[in-house]
Amino acid sequence: MPRHIVCLTFDFDSQAGFIARGMTTPTPLSRVEFGAMASGRTLGFLKERDIKATWFTPGFTIESWPRQSAAVVEGGHEIGHHSWAHIPNAHQTRDEEEADLVRANDNIKKLTGRTARGYRSPSWDLSAHTVDLLIKHGFLYDSSLMGADYIPYRCRRGDVAELGKPFRFGEPTELIEMPISWSLDDHPHFEFIRTPQTVTPGLRPARDVMQSWYDEFAYMQKAVDWGVLTYTMHPYVIGRGYRMHALEWLVDKLAKEGAVFLTMEQAALEAKLKLFA
Ligand SMILES: [Zn+2]
């Protein structure tokens, strides 16, 4: 019996991502502040469709937006770990990374009664230490790597990449990777960002993006009997009216075509049975 799982995931960054990039003037901060309002809209939509999702929520957001963070838990959704301060892991020493990880896990434990089972790194870039730290702190899965599309896999540690030498593969660990892709992330499709160095144009028509996201699901149905497709969204991005409208179209079409909506923890547990059987 084929089973095609969809994980709707929301990175609830609030102002943390912009502060970590040094964008602390009023307008960029207000831009992401919009996400706190839009989180209510998104939660309402999930409730209407009776779908449980995964919200990767920085400790910063839990402390700065306690009511909005509690509403996610009250909706029955999973809270995943997304660092405390949204600083990319590779910019931290091992000790700094661990301290940030523990600090955010304390917030999550206070909010939900238990530490996080799942992790997603800020800006999707792990350090050389992240896999070790996640195992040490009892995580079931990571969702920051791009080595597959529909089939979760075991994270490796100790890979060696050196210029002019063949790649050396490290050992697979018990940490499960729930793979992601920039193509299935709302941010690069929609957000216009101008910095002194670069311009990310974004602002694509929402229906076009959702059609592509649906096509990815349709291909998964053709390619594998069992698989997981993960979409990544941010309340301040997807929460704009015309994008919500398109997301509603996508989710209703996926449901009609047989998608099984699970939290990422539920999907990872199912994957674990397959990977470690
Ligand atoms: Zn983020």
Short mmCIF file of C-alpha atoms and ligand atoms in Angstrom, two decimals:
data_model
loop_
_atom_site.label_atom_id
_atom_site.label_comp_id
_atom_site.label_asym_id
_atom_site.label_seq_id
_atom_site.Cartn_x
_atom_site.Cartn_y
_atom_site.Cartn_z
CA MET A 1 0.00 0.00 0.00
CA PRO A 2 1.71 3.26 -1.10
CA ARG A 3 2.10 5.95 1.52
CA HIS A 4 3.12 9.48 0.62
CA ILE A 5 3.80 11.69 3.62
CA VAL A 6 3.88 15.47 3.59
CA CYS A 7 5.45 17.52 6.40
CA LEU A 8 4.39 21.15 6.56
CA THR A 9 7.12 22.95 8.49
CA PHE A 10 7.25 26.55 9.64
CA ASP A 11 10.43 28.30 10.74
CA PHE A 12 9.12 30.77 13.28
CA ASP A 13 12.14 33.08 13.21
CA SER A 14 10.45 36.36 14.21
CA GLN A 15 13.17 39.05 14.45
CA ALA A 16 16.01 36.61 15.26
CA GLY A 17 17.17 36.07 11.69
CA PHE A 18 17.37 39.77 10.91
CA ILE A 19 19.12 40.61 14.19
CA ALA A 20 21.68 37.85 13.48
CA ARG A 21 22.35 39.54 10.12
CA GLY A 22 22.74 42.94 11.77
CA MET A 23 19.53 44.31 10.23
CA THR A 24 18.20 46.04 13.34
CA THR A 25 16.62 49.21 11.98
CA PRO A 26 12.86 49.55 12.47
CA THR A 27 11.62 48.54 9.02
CA PRO A 28 13.34 45.14 8.64
CA LEU A 29 12.35 44.30 12.21
CA SER A 30 8.74 45.26 11.51
CA ARG A 31 8.82 43.11 8.39
CA VAL A 32 9.38 39.96 10.44
CA GLU A 33 7.20 41.19 13.28
CA PHE A 34 4.41 40.66 10.76
CA GLY A 35 5.10 36.92 11.15
CA ALA A 36 3.87 36.95 14.73
CA MET A 37 0.50 38.20 13.55
CA ALA A 38 0.51 35.87 10.55
CA SER A 39 1.29 32.87 12.78
CA GLY A 40 -2.27 33.14 14.11
CA ARG A 41 -3.63 33.09 10.57
CA THR A 42 -1.50 30.07 9.71
CA LEU A 43 -2.54 28.21 12.87
CA GLY A 44 -6.17 28.90 12.07
CA PHE A 45 -5.73 27.43 8.61
CA LEU A 46 -4.05 24.27 9.98
CA LYS A 47 -6.85 23.86 12.53
CA GLU A 48 -9.50 24.15 9.83
CA ARG A 49 -7.82 21.39 7.83
CA ASP A 50 -7.05 19.33 10.98
CA ILE A 51 -3.34 19.14 10.10
CA LYS A 52 -0.53 18.96 12.66
CA ALA A 53 2.68 20.66 11.55
CA THR A 54 6.18 21.25 12.87
CA TRP A 55 7.26 24.71 13.97
CA PHE A 56 11.01 25.19 14.22
CA THR A 57 11.05 27.97 16.78
CA PRO A 58 14.17 29.78 18.03
CA GLY A 59 14.51 30.33 21.78
CA PHE A 60 14.51 34.03 20.91
CA THR A 61 10.96 33.73 19.59
CA ILE A 62 9.76 31.71 22.59
CA GLU A 63 11.02 34.45 24.93
CA SER A 64 10.01 37.44 22.79
CA TRP A 65 6.62 36.14 21.61
CA PRO A 66 5.45 33.87 24.44
CA ARG A 67 1.74 34.05 23.65
CA GLN A 68 2.23 33.25 19.96
CA SER A 69 4.62 30.40 20.78
CA ALA A 70 2.18 28.94 23.32
CA ALA A 71 -0.57 29.07 20.68
CA VAL A 72 1.51 26.75 18.47
CA VAL A 73 1.69 24.18 21.26
CA GLU A 74 -2.00 24.60 22.09
CA GLY A 75 -2.75 23.79 18.45
CA GLY A 76 -1.12 20.39 18.94
CA HIS A 77 1.88 21.12 16.73
CA GLU A 78 5.44 19.96 17.25
CA ILE A 79 8.03 22.51 18.37
CA GLY A 80 11.37 21.81 16.70
CA HIS A 81 14.72 23.31 17.69
CA HIS A 82 15.93 26.21 15.55
CA SER A 83 18.78 27.56 17.74
CA TRP A 84 18.36 30.39 20.24
CA ALA A 85 19.79 33.38 18.38
CA HIS A 86 19.63 32.18 14.74
CA ILE A 87 23.40 32.45 14.29
CA PRO A 88 24.65 30.02 11.59
CA ASN A 89 26.39 27.10 13.35
CA ALA A 90 29.53 27.33 11.24
CA HIS A 91 30.14 30.85 12.65
CA GLN A 92 30.33 29.48 16.21
CA THR A 93 32.91 27.53 18.19
CA ARG A 94 31.78 24.12 19.45
CA ASP A 95 31.24 25.56 22.96
CA GLU A 96 29.24 28.51 21.66
CA GLU A 97 27.12 26.22 19.52
CA GLU A 98 26.40 23.88 22.43
CA ALA A 99 25.55 26.73 24.81
CA ASP A 100 23.08 28.16 22.28
CA LEU A 101 21.59 24.70 21.73
CA VAL A 102 21.11 24.08 25.46
CA ARG A 103 19.67 27.53 26.03
CA ALA A 104 16.99 27.03 23.35
CA ASN A 105 16.26 23.51 24.56
CA ASP A 106 15.54 24.92 28.04
CA ASN A 107 12.99 27.27 26.46
CA ILE A 108 11.40 24.38 24.57
CA LYS A 109 11.24 22.21 27.69
CA LYS A 110 9.51 25.01 29.61
CA LEU A 111 7.06 25.54 26.77
CA THR A 112 6.22 21.93 25.90
CA GLY A 113 7.34 19.82 28.86
CA ARG A 114 10.15 18.10 26.98
CA THR A 115 13.27 18.95 25.01
CA ALA A 116 13.18 18.99 21.21
CA ARG A 117 13.31 15.80 19.15
CA GLY A 118 14.07 17.59 15.91
CA TYR A 119 16.56 20.21 14.81
CA ARG A 120 16.82 22.62 11.92
CA SER A 121 19.89 24.82 11.70
CA PRO A 122 19.68 28.56 11.13
CA SER A 123 20.21 29.25 7.42
CA TRP A 124 20.63 25.50 6.77
CA ASP A 125 24.34 25.20 7.32
CA LEU A 126 25.67 22.72 9.88
CA SER A 127 29.07 23.01 11.50
CA ALA A 128 31.52 20.13 11.77
CA HIS A 129 30.24 19.59 15.34
CA THR A 130 26.49 19.75 14.88
CA VAL A 131 25.78 16.06 14.30
CA ASP A 132 27.81 15.10 17.40
CA LEU A 133 26.02 17.69 19.52
CA LEU A 134 22.59 16.62 18.33
CA ILE A 135 23.32 13.00 19.21
CA LYS A 136 24.74 14.03 22.59
CA HIS A 137 21.56 15.98 23.37
CA GLY A 138 19.18 13.20 22.42
CA PHE A 139 17.80 14.41 19.10
CA LEU A 140 15.96 11.98 16.84
CA TYR A 141 16.37 13.90 13.60
CA ASP A 142 17.90 16.85 11.78
CA SER A 143 16.27 18.72 8.90
CA SER A 144 19.02 20.85 7.36
CA LEU A 145 20.66 18.70 4.65
CA MET A 146 19.89 18.15 0.98
CA GLY A 147 21.36 14.72 0.13
CA ALA A 148 18.03 13.17 -0.95
CA ASP A 149 14.51 14.25 -1.82
CA TYR A 150 11.87 11.77 -0.63
CA ILE A 151 13.75 9.25 1.48
CA PRO A 152 15.19 10.18 4.89
CA TYR A 153 18.69 8.90 5.56
CA ARG A 154 21.25 8.55 8.33
CA CYS A 155 23.44 11.61 8.98
CA ARG A 156 27.18 10.97 8.74
CA ARG A 157 29.93 12.38 10.89
CA GLY A 158 33.57 12.75 9.99
CA ASP A 159 33.27 13.41 6.24
CA VAL A 160 36.49 14.86 4.82
CA ALA A 161 36.42 17.25 1.86
CA GLU A 162 39.81 18.45 0.68
CA LEU A 163 40.69 20.23 -2.53
CA GLY A 164 42.44 17.89 -4.98
CA LYS A 165 41.53 14.70 -3.09
CA PRO A 166 38.62 12.27 -3.45
CA PHE A 167 35.78 12.75 -0.99
CA ARG A 168 36.07 10.61 2.15
CA PHE A 169 32.75 9.49 3.62
CA GLY A 170 32.37 9.47 7.39
CA GLU A 171 30.37 6.95 9.42
CA PRO A 172 26.56 6.91 9.38
CA THR A 173 25.03 7.73 12.76
CA GLU A 174 21.65 7.07 14.37
CA LEU A 175 20.57 10.68 13.68
CA ILE A 176 17.95 10.70 10.94
CA GLU A 177 18.10 13.31 8.22
CA MET A 178 14.75 14.63 6.98
CA PRO A 179 16.02 16.29 3.79
CA ILE A 180 15.06 19.75 2.62
CA SER A 181 15.61 21.88 -0.48
CA TRP A 182 15.76 25.59 -1.24
CA SER A 183 13.28 24.89 -4.05
CA LEU A 184 10.72 23.80 -1.44
CA ASP A 185 11.34 26.80 0.83
CA ASP A 186 9.07 29.84 0.54
CA HIS A 187 11.84 32.31 1.38
CA PRO A 188 13.93 32.45 -1.82
CA HIS A 189 10.81 32.32 -4.02
CA PHE A 190 9.02 35.18 -2.35
CA GLU A 191 11.27 37.47 -0.32
CA PHE A 192 12.89 40.52 -1.82
CA ILE A 193 16.14 41.17 0.07
CA ARG A 194 18.63 43.88 -0.75
CA THR A 195 21.95 44.07 1.04
CA PRO A 196 25.04 46.07 0.06
CA GLN A 197 26.44 42.90 -1.56
CA THR A 198 23.43 41.16 -3.15
CA VAL A 199 19.84 41.38 -4.25
CA THR A 200 17.51 38.39 -3.88
CA PRO A 201 14.59 39.28 -6.15
CA GLY A 202 11.90 36.89 -4.82
CA LEU A 203 8.30 38.09 -5.35
CA ARG A 204 7.29 35.20 -7.64
CA PRO A 205 3.60 34.57 -8.30
CA ALA A 206 2.35 32.38 -5.47
CA ARG A 207 0.26 30.10 -7.71
CA ASP A 208 3.31 29.27 -9.84
CA VAL A 209 5.33 28.29 -6.79
CA MET A 210 2.53 26.17 -5.33
CA GLN A 211 2.06 24.43 -8.70
CA SER A 212 5.77 23.50 -8.64
CA TRP A 213 5.44 22.30 -5.06
CA TYR A 214 2.46 20.16 -6.06
CA ASP A 215 4.38 18.73 -9.04
CA GLU A 216 7.13 17.63 -6.66
CA PHE A 217 4.52 15.63 -4.73
CA ALA A 218 3.10 14.12 -7.92
CA TYR A 219 6.60 13.01 -8.93
CA MET A 220 7.19 11.46 -5.50
CA GLN A 221 4.04 9.39 -6.02
CA LYS A 222 5.47 8.10 -9.29
CA ALA A 223 9.01 7.56 -8.01
CA VAL A 224 8.55 5.80 -4.66
CA ASP A 225 5.94 3.73 -2.79
CA TRP A 226 6.86 5.35 0.51
CA GLY A 227 8.35 8.78 0.91
CA VAL A 228 8.31 12.06 2.79
CA LEU A 229 8.09 15.49 1.17
CA THR A 230 8.96 18.48 3.33
CA TYR A 231 7.87 22.03 2.63
CA THR A 232 9.53 24.85 4.56
CA MET A 233 7.68 28.07 5.23
CA HIS A 234 8.01 31.16 7.40
CA PRO A 235 4.91 32.83 8.86
CA TYR A 236 6.09 36.28 7.75
CA VAL A 237 6.57 35.02 4.20
CA ILE A 238 3.70 32.60 3.56
CA GLY A 239 1.33 34.63 5.75
CA ARG A 240 0.69 37.29 3.07
CA GLY A 241 -2.89 36.99 1.83
CA TYR A 242 -2.26 35.97 -1.77
CA ARG A 243 0.27 33.38 -0.65
CA MET A 244 -2.08 31.94 1.98
CA HIS A 245 -4.68 31.69 -0.74
CA ALA A 246 -2.27 29.67 -2.90
CA LEU A 247 -1.18 27.52 0.06
CA GLU A 248 -4.81 26.63 0.74
CA TRP A 249 -5.11 25.50 -2.87
CA LEU A 250 -1.96 23.35 -2.52
CA VAL A 251 -2.93 21.70 0.74
CA ASP A 252 -6.44 20.90 -0.45
CA LYS A 253 -5.09 19.41 -3.67
CA LEU A 254 -2.50 17.33 -1.80
CA ALA A 255 -5.20 16.02 0.54
CA LYS A 256 -7.39 15.11 -2.44
CA GLU A 257 -4.50 13.25 -4.09
CA GLY A 258 -3.81 11.14 -1.02
CA ALA A 259 -1.10 12.97 0.94
CA VAL A 260 -0.73 11.88 4.57
CA PHE A 261 0.10 14.93 6.70
CA LEU A 262 2.37 14.17 9.66
CA THR A 263 4.57 16.14 12.00
CA MET A 264 8.23 15.72 11.25
CA GLU A 265 8.76 13.74 14.45
CA GLN A 266 6.03 11.29 13.41
CA ALA A 267 7.56 10.96 9.94
CA ALA A 268 11.06 10.53 11.38
CA LEU A 269 9.88 7.77 13.69
CA GLU A 270 8.33 6.01 10.72
CA ALA A 271 11.55 6.49 8.74
CA LYS A 272 13.61 5.13 11.62
CA LEU A 273 11.72 1.84 11.51
CA LYS A 274 12.58 1.58 7.83
CA LEU A 275 16.20 2.75 8.09
CA PHE A 276 17.15 0.61 11.06
CA ALA A 277 15.09 -2.48 10.22
ZN ZN B 1 15.23 30.37 10.38
#
